[in-house]
Coordinates of C-alpha atoms and ligand atoms in Angstrom, one line a residue:
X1 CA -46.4 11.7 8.6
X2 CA -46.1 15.1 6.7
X3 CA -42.9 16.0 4.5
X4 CA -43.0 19.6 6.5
X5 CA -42.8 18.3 10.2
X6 CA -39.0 18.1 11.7
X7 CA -38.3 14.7 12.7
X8 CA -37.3 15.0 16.4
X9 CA -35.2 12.1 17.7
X10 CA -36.8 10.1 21.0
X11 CA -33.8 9.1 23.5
X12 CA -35.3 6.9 26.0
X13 CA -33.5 7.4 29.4
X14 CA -36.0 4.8 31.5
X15 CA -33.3 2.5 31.7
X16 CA -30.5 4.9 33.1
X17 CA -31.7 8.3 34.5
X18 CA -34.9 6.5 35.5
X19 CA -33.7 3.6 37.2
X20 CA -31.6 6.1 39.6
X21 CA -35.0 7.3 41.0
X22 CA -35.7 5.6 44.6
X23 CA -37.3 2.3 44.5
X24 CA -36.7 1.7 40.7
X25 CA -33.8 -0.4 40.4
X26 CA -34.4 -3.2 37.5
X27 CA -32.4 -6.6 37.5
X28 CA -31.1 -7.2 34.1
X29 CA -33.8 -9.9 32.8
X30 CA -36.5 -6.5 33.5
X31 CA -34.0 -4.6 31.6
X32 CA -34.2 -6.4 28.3
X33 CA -38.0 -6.9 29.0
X34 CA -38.7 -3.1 28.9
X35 CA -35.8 -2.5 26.7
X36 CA -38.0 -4.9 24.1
X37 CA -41.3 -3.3 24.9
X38 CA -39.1 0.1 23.9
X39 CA -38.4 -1.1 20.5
X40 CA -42.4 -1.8 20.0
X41 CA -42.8 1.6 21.5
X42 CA -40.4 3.0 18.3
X43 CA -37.6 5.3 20.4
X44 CA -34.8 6.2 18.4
X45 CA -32.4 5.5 21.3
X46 CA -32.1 3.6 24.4
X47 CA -29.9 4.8 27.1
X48 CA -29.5 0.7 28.6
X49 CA -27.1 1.8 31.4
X50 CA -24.1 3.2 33.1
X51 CA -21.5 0.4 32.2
X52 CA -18.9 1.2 35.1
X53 CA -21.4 1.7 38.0
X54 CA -21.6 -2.2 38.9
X55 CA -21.5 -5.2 37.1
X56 CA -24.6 -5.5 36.9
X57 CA -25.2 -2.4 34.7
X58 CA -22.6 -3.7 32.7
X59 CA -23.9 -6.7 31.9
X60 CA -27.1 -5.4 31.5
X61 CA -26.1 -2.8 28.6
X62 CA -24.4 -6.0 26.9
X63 CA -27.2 -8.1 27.0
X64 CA -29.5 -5.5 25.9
X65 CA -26.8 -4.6 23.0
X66 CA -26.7 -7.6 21.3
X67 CA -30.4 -8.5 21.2
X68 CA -32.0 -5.4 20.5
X69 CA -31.3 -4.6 17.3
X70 CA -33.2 -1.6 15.6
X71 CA -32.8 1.3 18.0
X72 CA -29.1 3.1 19.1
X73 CA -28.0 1.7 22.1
X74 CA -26.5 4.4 24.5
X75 CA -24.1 3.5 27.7
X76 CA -23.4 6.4 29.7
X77 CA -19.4 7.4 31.0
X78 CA -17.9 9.5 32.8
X79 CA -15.2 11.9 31.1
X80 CA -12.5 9.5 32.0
X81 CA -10.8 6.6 30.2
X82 CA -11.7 3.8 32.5
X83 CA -15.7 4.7 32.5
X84 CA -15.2 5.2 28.3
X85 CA -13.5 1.9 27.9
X86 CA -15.9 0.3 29.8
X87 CA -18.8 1.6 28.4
X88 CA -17.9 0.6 25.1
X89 CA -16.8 -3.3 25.8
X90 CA -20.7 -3.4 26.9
X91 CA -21.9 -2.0 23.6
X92 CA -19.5 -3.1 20.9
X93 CA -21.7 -5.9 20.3
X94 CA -24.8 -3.1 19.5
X95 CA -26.0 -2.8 15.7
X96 CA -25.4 1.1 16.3
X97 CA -23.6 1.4 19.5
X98 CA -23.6 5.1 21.0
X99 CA -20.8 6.3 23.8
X100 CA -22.6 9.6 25.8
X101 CA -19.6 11.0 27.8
X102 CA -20.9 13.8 30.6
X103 CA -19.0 16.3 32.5
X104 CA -19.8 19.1 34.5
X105 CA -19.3 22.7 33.5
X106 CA -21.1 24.9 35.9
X107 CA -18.7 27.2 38.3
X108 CA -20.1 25.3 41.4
X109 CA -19.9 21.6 40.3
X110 CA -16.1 22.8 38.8
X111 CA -15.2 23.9 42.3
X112 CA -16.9 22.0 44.8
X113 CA -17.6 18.6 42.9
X114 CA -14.7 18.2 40.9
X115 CA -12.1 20.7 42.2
X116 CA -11.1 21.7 38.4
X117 CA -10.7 25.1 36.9
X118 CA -12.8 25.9 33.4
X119 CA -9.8 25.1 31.2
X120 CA -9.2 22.0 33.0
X121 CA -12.6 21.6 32.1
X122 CA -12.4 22.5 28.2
X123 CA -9.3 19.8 28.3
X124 CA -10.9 16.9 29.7
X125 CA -14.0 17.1 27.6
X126 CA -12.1 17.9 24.6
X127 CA -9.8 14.6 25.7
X128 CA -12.7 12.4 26.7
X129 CA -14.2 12.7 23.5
X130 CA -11.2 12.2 21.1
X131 CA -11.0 8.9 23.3
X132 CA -14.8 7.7 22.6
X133 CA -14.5 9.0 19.2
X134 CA -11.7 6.5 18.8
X135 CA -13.4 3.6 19.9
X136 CA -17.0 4.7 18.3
X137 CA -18.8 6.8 15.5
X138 CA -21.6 8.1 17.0
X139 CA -20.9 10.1 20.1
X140 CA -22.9 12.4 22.8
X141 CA -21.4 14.8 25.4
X142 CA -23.7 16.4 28.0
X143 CA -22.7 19.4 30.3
X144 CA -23.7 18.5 33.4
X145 CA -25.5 21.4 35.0
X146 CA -25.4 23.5 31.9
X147 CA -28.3 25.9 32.9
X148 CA -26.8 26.9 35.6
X149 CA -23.5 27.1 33.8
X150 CA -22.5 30.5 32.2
X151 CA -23.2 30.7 28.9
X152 CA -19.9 31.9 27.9
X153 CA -18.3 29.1 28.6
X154 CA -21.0 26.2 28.1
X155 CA -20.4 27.5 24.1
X156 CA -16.6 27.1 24.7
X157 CA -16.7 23.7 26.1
X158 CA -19.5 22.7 23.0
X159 CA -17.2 24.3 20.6
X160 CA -14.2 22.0 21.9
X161 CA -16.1 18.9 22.1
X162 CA -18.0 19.4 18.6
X163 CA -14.4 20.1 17.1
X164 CA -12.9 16.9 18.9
X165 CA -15.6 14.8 17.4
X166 CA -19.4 14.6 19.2
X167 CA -22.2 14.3 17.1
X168 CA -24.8 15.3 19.7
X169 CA -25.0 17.9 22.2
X170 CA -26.6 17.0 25.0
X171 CA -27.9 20.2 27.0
X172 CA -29.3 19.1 30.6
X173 CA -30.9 21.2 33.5
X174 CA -29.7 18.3 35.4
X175 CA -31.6 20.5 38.7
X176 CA -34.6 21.1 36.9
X177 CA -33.6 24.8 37.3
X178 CA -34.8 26.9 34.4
X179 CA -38.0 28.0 32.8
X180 CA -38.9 27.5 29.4
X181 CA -38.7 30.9 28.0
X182 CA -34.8 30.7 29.5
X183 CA -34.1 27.0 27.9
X184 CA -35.5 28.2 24.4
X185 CA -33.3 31.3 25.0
X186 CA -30.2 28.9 25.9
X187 CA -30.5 26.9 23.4
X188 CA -30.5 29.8 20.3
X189 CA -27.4 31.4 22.0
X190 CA -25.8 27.7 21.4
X191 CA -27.2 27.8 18.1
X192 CA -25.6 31.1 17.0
X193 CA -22.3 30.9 18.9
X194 CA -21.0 27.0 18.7
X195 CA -18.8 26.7 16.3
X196 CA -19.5 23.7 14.1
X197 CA -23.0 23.3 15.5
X198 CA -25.0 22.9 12.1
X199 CA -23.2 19.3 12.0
X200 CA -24.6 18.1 15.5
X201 CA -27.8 17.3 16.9
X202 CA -28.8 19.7 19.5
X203 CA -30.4 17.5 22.6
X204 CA -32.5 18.7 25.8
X205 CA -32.8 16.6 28.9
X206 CA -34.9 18.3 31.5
X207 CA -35.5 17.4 35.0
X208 CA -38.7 18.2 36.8
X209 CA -38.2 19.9 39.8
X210 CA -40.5 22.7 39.2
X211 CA -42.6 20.8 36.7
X212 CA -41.6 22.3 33.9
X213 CA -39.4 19.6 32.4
X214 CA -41.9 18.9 29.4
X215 CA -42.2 22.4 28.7
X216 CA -38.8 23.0 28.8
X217 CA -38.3 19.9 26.5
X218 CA -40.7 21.3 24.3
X219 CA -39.3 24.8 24.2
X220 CA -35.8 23.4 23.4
X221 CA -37.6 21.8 20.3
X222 CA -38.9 24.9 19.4
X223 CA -35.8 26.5 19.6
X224 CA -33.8 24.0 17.0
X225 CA -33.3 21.0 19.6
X226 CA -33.8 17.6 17.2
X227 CA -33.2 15.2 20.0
X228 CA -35.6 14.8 23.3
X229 CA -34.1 12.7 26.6
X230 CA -37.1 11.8 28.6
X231 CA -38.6 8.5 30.5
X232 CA -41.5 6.5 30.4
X233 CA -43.9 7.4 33.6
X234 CA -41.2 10.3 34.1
X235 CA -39.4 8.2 36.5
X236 CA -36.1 10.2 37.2
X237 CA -33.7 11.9 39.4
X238 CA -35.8 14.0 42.2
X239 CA -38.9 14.9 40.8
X240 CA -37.8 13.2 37.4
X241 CA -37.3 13.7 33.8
X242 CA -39.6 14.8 31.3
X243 CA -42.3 12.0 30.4
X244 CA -42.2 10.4 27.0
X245 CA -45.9 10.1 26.9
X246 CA -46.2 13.5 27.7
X247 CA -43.8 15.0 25.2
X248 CA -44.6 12.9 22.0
X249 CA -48.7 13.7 22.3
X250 CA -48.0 17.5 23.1
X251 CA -46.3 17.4 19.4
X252 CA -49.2 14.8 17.8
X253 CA -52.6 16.8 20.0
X254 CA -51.0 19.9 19.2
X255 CA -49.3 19.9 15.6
X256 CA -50.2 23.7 14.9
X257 CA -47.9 25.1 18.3
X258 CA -45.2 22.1 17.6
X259 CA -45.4 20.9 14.2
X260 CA -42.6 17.5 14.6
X261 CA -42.7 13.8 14.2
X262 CA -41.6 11.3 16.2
X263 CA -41.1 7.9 15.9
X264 CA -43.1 6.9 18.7
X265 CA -45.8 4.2 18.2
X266 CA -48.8 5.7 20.2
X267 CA -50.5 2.8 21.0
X268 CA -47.8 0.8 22.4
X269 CA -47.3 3.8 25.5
X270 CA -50.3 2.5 27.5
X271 CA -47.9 -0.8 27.8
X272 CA -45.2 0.7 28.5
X273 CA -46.4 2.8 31.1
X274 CA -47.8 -0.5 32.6
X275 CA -45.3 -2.7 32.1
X276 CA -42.8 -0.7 33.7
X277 CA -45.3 0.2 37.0
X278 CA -45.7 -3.9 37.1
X279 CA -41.8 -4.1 37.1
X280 CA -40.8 -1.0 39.7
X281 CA -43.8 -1.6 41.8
X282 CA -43.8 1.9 41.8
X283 CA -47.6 3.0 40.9
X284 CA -48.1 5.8 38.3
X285 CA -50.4 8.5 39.6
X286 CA -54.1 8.4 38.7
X287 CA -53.8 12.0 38.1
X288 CA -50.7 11.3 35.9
X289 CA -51.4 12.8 32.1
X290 CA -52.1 10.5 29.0
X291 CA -51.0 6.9 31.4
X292 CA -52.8 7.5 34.8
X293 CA -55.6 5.8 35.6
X294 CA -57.8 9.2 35.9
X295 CA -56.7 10.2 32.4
X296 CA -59.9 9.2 30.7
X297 CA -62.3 8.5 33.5
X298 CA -64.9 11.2 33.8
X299 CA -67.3 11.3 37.1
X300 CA -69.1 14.1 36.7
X301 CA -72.3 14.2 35.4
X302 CA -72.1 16.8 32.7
X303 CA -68.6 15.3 31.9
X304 CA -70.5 11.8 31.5
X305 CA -73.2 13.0 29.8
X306 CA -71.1 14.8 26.8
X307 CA -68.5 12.0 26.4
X308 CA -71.3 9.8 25.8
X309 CA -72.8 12.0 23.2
X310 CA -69.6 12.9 21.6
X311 CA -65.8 12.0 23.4
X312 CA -64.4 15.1 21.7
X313 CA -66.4 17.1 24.4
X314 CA -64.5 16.1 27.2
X315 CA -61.0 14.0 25.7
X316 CA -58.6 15.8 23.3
X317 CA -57.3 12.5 22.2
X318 CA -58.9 9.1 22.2
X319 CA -57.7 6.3 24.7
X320 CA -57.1 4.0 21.7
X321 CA -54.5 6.6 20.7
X322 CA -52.4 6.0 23.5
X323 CA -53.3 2.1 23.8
X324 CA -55.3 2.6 26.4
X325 CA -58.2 -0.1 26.4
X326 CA -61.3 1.9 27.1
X327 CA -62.6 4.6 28.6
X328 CA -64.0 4.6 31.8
X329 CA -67.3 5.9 33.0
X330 CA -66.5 6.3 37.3
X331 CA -70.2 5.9 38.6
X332 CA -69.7 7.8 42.0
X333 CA -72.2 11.0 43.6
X334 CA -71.6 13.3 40.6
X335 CA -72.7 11.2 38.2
X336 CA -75.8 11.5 36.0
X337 CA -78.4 9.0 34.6
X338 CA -77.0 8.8 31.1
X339 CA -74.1 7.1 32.9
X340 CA -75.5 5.0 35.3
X341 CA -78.0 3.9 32.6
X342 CA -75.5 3.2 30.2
X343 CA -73.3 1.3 32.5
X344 CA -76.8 -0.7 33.7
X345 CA -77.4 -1.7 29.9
X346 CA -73.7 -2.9 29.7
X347 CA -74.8 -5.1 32.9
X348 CA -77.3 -6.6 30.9
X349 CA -80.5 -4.1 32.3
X350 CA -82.6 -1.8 30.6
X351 CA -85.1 0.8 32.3
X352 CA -88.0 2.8 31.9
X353 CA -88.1 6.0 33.0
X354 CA -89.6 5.6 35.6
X355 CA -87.6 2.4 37.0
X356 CA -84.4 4.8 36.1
X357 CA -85.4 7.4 38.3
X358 CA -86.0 4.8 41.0
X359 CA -82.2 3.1 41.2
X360 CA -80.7 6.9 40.4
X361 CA -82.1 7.6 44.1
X362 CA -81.0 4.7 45.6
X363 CA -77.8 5.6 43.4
X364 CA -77.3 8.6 44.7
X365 CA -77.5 7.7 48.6
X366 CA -75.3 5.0 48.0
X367 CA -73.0 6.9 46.2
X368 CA -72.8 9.4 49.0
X369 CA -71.5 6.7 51.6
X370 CA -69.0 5.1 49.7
X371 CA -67.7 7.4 47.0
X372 CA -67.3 5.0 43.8
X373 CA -69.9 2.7 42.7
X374 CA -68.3 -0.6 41.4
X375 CA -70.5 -2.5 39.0
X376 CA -71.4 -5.2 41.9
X377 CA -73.3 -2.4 44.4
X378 CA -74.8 -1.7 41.7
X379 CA -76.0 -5.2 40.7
X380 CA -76.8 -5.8 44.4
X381 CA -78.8 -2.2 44.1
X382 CA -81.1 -3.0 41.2
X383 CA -82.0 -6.4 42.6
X384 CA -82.5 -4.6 46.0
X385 CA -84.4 -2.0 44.3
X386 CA -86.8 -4.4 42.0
X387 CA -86.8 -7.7 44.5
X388 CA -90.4 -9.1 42.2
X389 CA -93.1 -8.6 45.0
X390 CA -96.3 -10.3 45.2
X391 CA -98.4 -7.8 43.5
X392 CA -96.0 -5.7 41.7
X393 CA -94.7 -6.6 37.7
X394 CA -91.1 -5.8 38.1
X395 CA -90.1 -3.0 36.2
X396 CA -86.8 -4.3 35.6
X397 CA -85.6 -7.6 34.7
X398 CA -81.6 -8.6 32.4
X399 CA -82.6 -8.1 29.0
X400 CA -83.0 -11.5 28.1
X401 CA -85.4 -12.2 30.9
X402 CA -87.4 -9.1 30.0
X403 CA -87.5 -10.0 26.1
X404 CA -89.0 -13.3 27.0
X405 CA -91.1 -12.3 29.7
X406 CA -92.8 -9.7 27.4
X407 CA -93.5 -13.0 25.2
X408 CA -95.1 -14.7 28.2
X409 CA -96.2 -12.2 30.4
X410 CA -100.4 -11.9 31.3
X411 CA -101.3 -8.1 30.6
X412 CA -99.8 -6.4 32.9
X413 CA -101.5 -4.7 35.7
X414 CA -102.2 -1.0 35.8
X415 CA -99.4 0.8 37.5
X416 CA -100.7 3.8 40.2
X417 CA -99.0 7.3 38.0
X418 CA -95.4 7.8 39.0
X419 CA -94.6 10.3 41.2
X420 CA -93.4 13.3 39.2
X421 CA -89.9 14.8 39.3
X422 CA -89.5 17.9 39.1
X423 CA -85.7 18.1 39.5
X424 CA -85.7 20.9 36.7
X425 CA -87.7 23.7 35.9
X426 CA -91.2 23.2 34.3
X427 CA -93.3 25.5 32.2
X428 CA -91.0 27.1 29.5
X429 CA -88.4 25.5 28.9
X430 CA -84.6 27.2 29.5
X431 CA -81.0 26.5 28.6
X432 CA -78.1 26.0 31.7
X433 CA -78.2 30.0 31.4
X434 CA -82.1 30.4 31.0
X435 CA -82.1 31.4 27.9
X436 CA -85.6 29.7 26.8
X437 CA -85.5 26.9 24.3
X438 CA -87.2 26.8 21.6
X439 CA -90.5 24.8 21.1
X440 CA -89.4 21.3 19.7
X441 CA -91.4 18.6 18.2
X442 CA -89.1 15.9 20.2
X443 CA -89.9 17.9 23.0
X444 CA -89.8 14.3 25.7
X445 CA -86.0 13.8 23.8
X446 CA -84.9 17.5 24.6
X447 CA -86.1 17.8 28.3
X448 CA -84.9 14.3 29.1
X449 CA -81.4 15.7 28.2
X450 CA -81.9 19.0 30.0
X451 CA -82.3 16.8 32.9
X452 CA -79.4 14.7 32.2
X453 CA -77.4 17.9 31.9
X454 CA -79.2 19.7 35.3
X455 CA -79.0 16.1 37.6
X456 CA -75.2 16.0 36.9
X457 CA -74.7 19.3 38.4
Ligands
KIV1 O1 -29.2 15.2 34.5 C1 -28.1 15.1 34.0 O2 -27.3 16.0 33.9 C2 -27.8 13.7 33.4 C3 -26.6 13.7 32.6 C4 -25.7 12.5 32.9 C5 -27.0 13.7 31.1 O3 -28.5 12.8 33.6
ZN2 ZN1 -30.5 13.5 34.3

């Protein structure tokens, strides 16, 4: 933690905006379950629910209030008195209870959703928030649709609830319409025109419709946003919010282009993540940055072969980071033999060269049929491979075997000269861009990892 970064505050929205995304729904005992594995992940705030939408919701924001003690807990309300009331009966009980009142200020909500002019607008925001203020200290007002809302007004409405009382302002692209250059843009003009501004905690919550919500999240927080609404997975609305994960190791890989803290706990995201998949039975996908199963899996050779040598060639932060367990070598037809040797040692089998090259055919071929090559083909492959024949010393054996067999063994019998490979070129020796190498005393070390480098191709 460095005295120069900006602290930027983590609202969790899993447990409202994400459980509205199809198939997501949570019963109240998975509520507090995640809502606990949120406090070990260290969010500021929890969004725990929208009180008045059923009783459930309700009683899950209650539950969730009074056992969860360190973070704010949030309950969502409409700009009306009933939905404010209600909100707050199911957090009074919270250690640091926090009423977020929204309201839609774009021109096409006003008229076709809730059939209000703009100053009917500017009065029941101003109103709603005098009410929560009432009841609780630390309020939040979002504009519903306020990038597509004109910018003019947006700051009148923000000037009105600021005066009546909010302590955060909450900006959403609720259609995940804008681009980040436009959101930073948005949220300066709120920063020089809103009245009162320097006393509230700007807030972006960005949908991800064209799949920009993180960057828009993050250009808000380059603009002078201190608070961040996202979701773990990105579970959302649509295409969903911006991801937690996502957001909070943009700032820690990249401290030189976003230079803030959070109070997120790395490695407690990998559980998160998992615990809320094993909840939803929704699956994250592999593909999925810092959580999905492909996010630290390499396959290809030259990918293998540098991770092994040093991670930082291929991963720009380590799987521990993130509290992920370990990472993953996929053996499948790209592979080289530094992997599939490596993963053979962690079988318990060690190889000469020459009993390498043999299962890295067999490897290959296999590999070529059925795409990834668990670690039981692979078994079955090096006992295929090296089945002890009457005349032949097996080249392999599990190291324990081979260690005593070495002990116990009669001298072995001459083997006929292996075939050679000449998967590379011979004679001087060249780099991937034949450049030639120079002349080396570890000469066997240095071709043996030109190879590795060449057979991943
Ligand atoms: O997307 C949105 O506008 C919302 C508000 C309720 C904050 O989720
Ligand atoms: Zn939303």
């Amino acid at each position: 933690m460095t005295a120069d970064r900006a602290r930027v505050i983590v609202f969790d929205t899993t447990l409202r905006d994400g459980e509205q995304s199809p198939g997501c729904s949570m019963n109240q005992q998975e509520k507090l379950r995640l809502a606990h594995q949120l406090d070990r992940l260290g969010v500021d705030v929890i969004e725990a629910g929208f009180p008045i939408a059923s009783e459930g919701d309700f009683e899950s924001v209650r539950a969730i209030a009074s056992v969860v003690r360190r973070p704010i807990i949030a309950g969502l309300a409409r700009a009306c008195r009933p939905d404010i009331e209600r909100a707050w009966e199911a957090l009074r009980d919270a250690e640091r209870p926090r009423i977020h009142v929204f309201l839609a200020t774009s021109d096409i909500h006003l008229k076709y959703k809730l059939r209000i002019t703009r100053d009917q607008c500017v009065e029941q925001a101003r109103e709603a928030i005098r009410f929560a203020k009432s009841l609780c200290d630390d309020v939040e007002f979002s504009p519903e649709d306020a990038t597509r809302t004109d910018p003019e007004f947006l700051c009148c409405v923000l000037e009105a609830v600021v005066e009546a009382g909010a302590t955060t302002l909450n900006i959403p692209d609720t259609v995940g319409y804008t681009v980040p250059t436009e959101f930073g843009e948005l949220i300066t003009t709120i920063r020089q025109r809103v009245k009162g501004i320097e006393r509230v905690t700007i807030s972006a919550h960005c949908h991800n419709d064209l799949g920009m919500a993180v960057a828009n999240a993050l250009a808000a927080v380059a603009a002078g946003a201190r608070q961040v609404e996202c979701t773990i997975n990105g579970i959302g609305e649509r295409a969903g919010n911006s991801s937690l994960e996502e957001i909070v190791m943009a700032m820690r890989v990249r401290p030189d282009r976003y230079p803030y803290e959070t109070g997120v706990v790395g490695e407690q995201i990998f559980a998160a993540s998992q615990m809320l998949s094993e909840i939803t039975g929704v699956p994250v996908q592999p593909n999925k940055a810092i959580i999905g199963r492909n996010a630290f899996a390499h396959e290809a050779g030259i990918h293998q072969d540098g991770v092994l040598k040093n991670p930082l060639t291929y991963e720009i932060m380590t799987p521990q980071s993130v509290g992920v367990p370990d990472s993953k070598l996929v053996l499948g037809k790209h592979s080289g033999r530094h992997a599939l040797s490596i993963r053979c040692e962690q079988l318990g089998y060690q190889f000469d060269r020459r009993g390498l090259d043999d299962i890295y055919r067999r490897f290959v071929r296999l590999a070529d049929k059925i795409k990834h090559v668990e670690d039981h083909h692979l078994l079955e492959l090096i006992r295929d491979t090296h089945k002890p024949s009457g005349s032949a010393t097996p080249l392999i054996e599990p190291l324990a075997q081979a260690k005593a067999a070495v002990v116990n063994a009669p001298p072995p019998a001459p083997e006929p000269e292996p075939e050679p490979i000449r998967a590379f070129p011979v004679g001087p020796q060249t780099n991937a861009f034949g450049v030639p190498l120079p002349a080396h005393s570890d000469s066997h070390h240095e071709q043996t990892q030109q190879e590795d480098y060449l057979w991943g191709v």
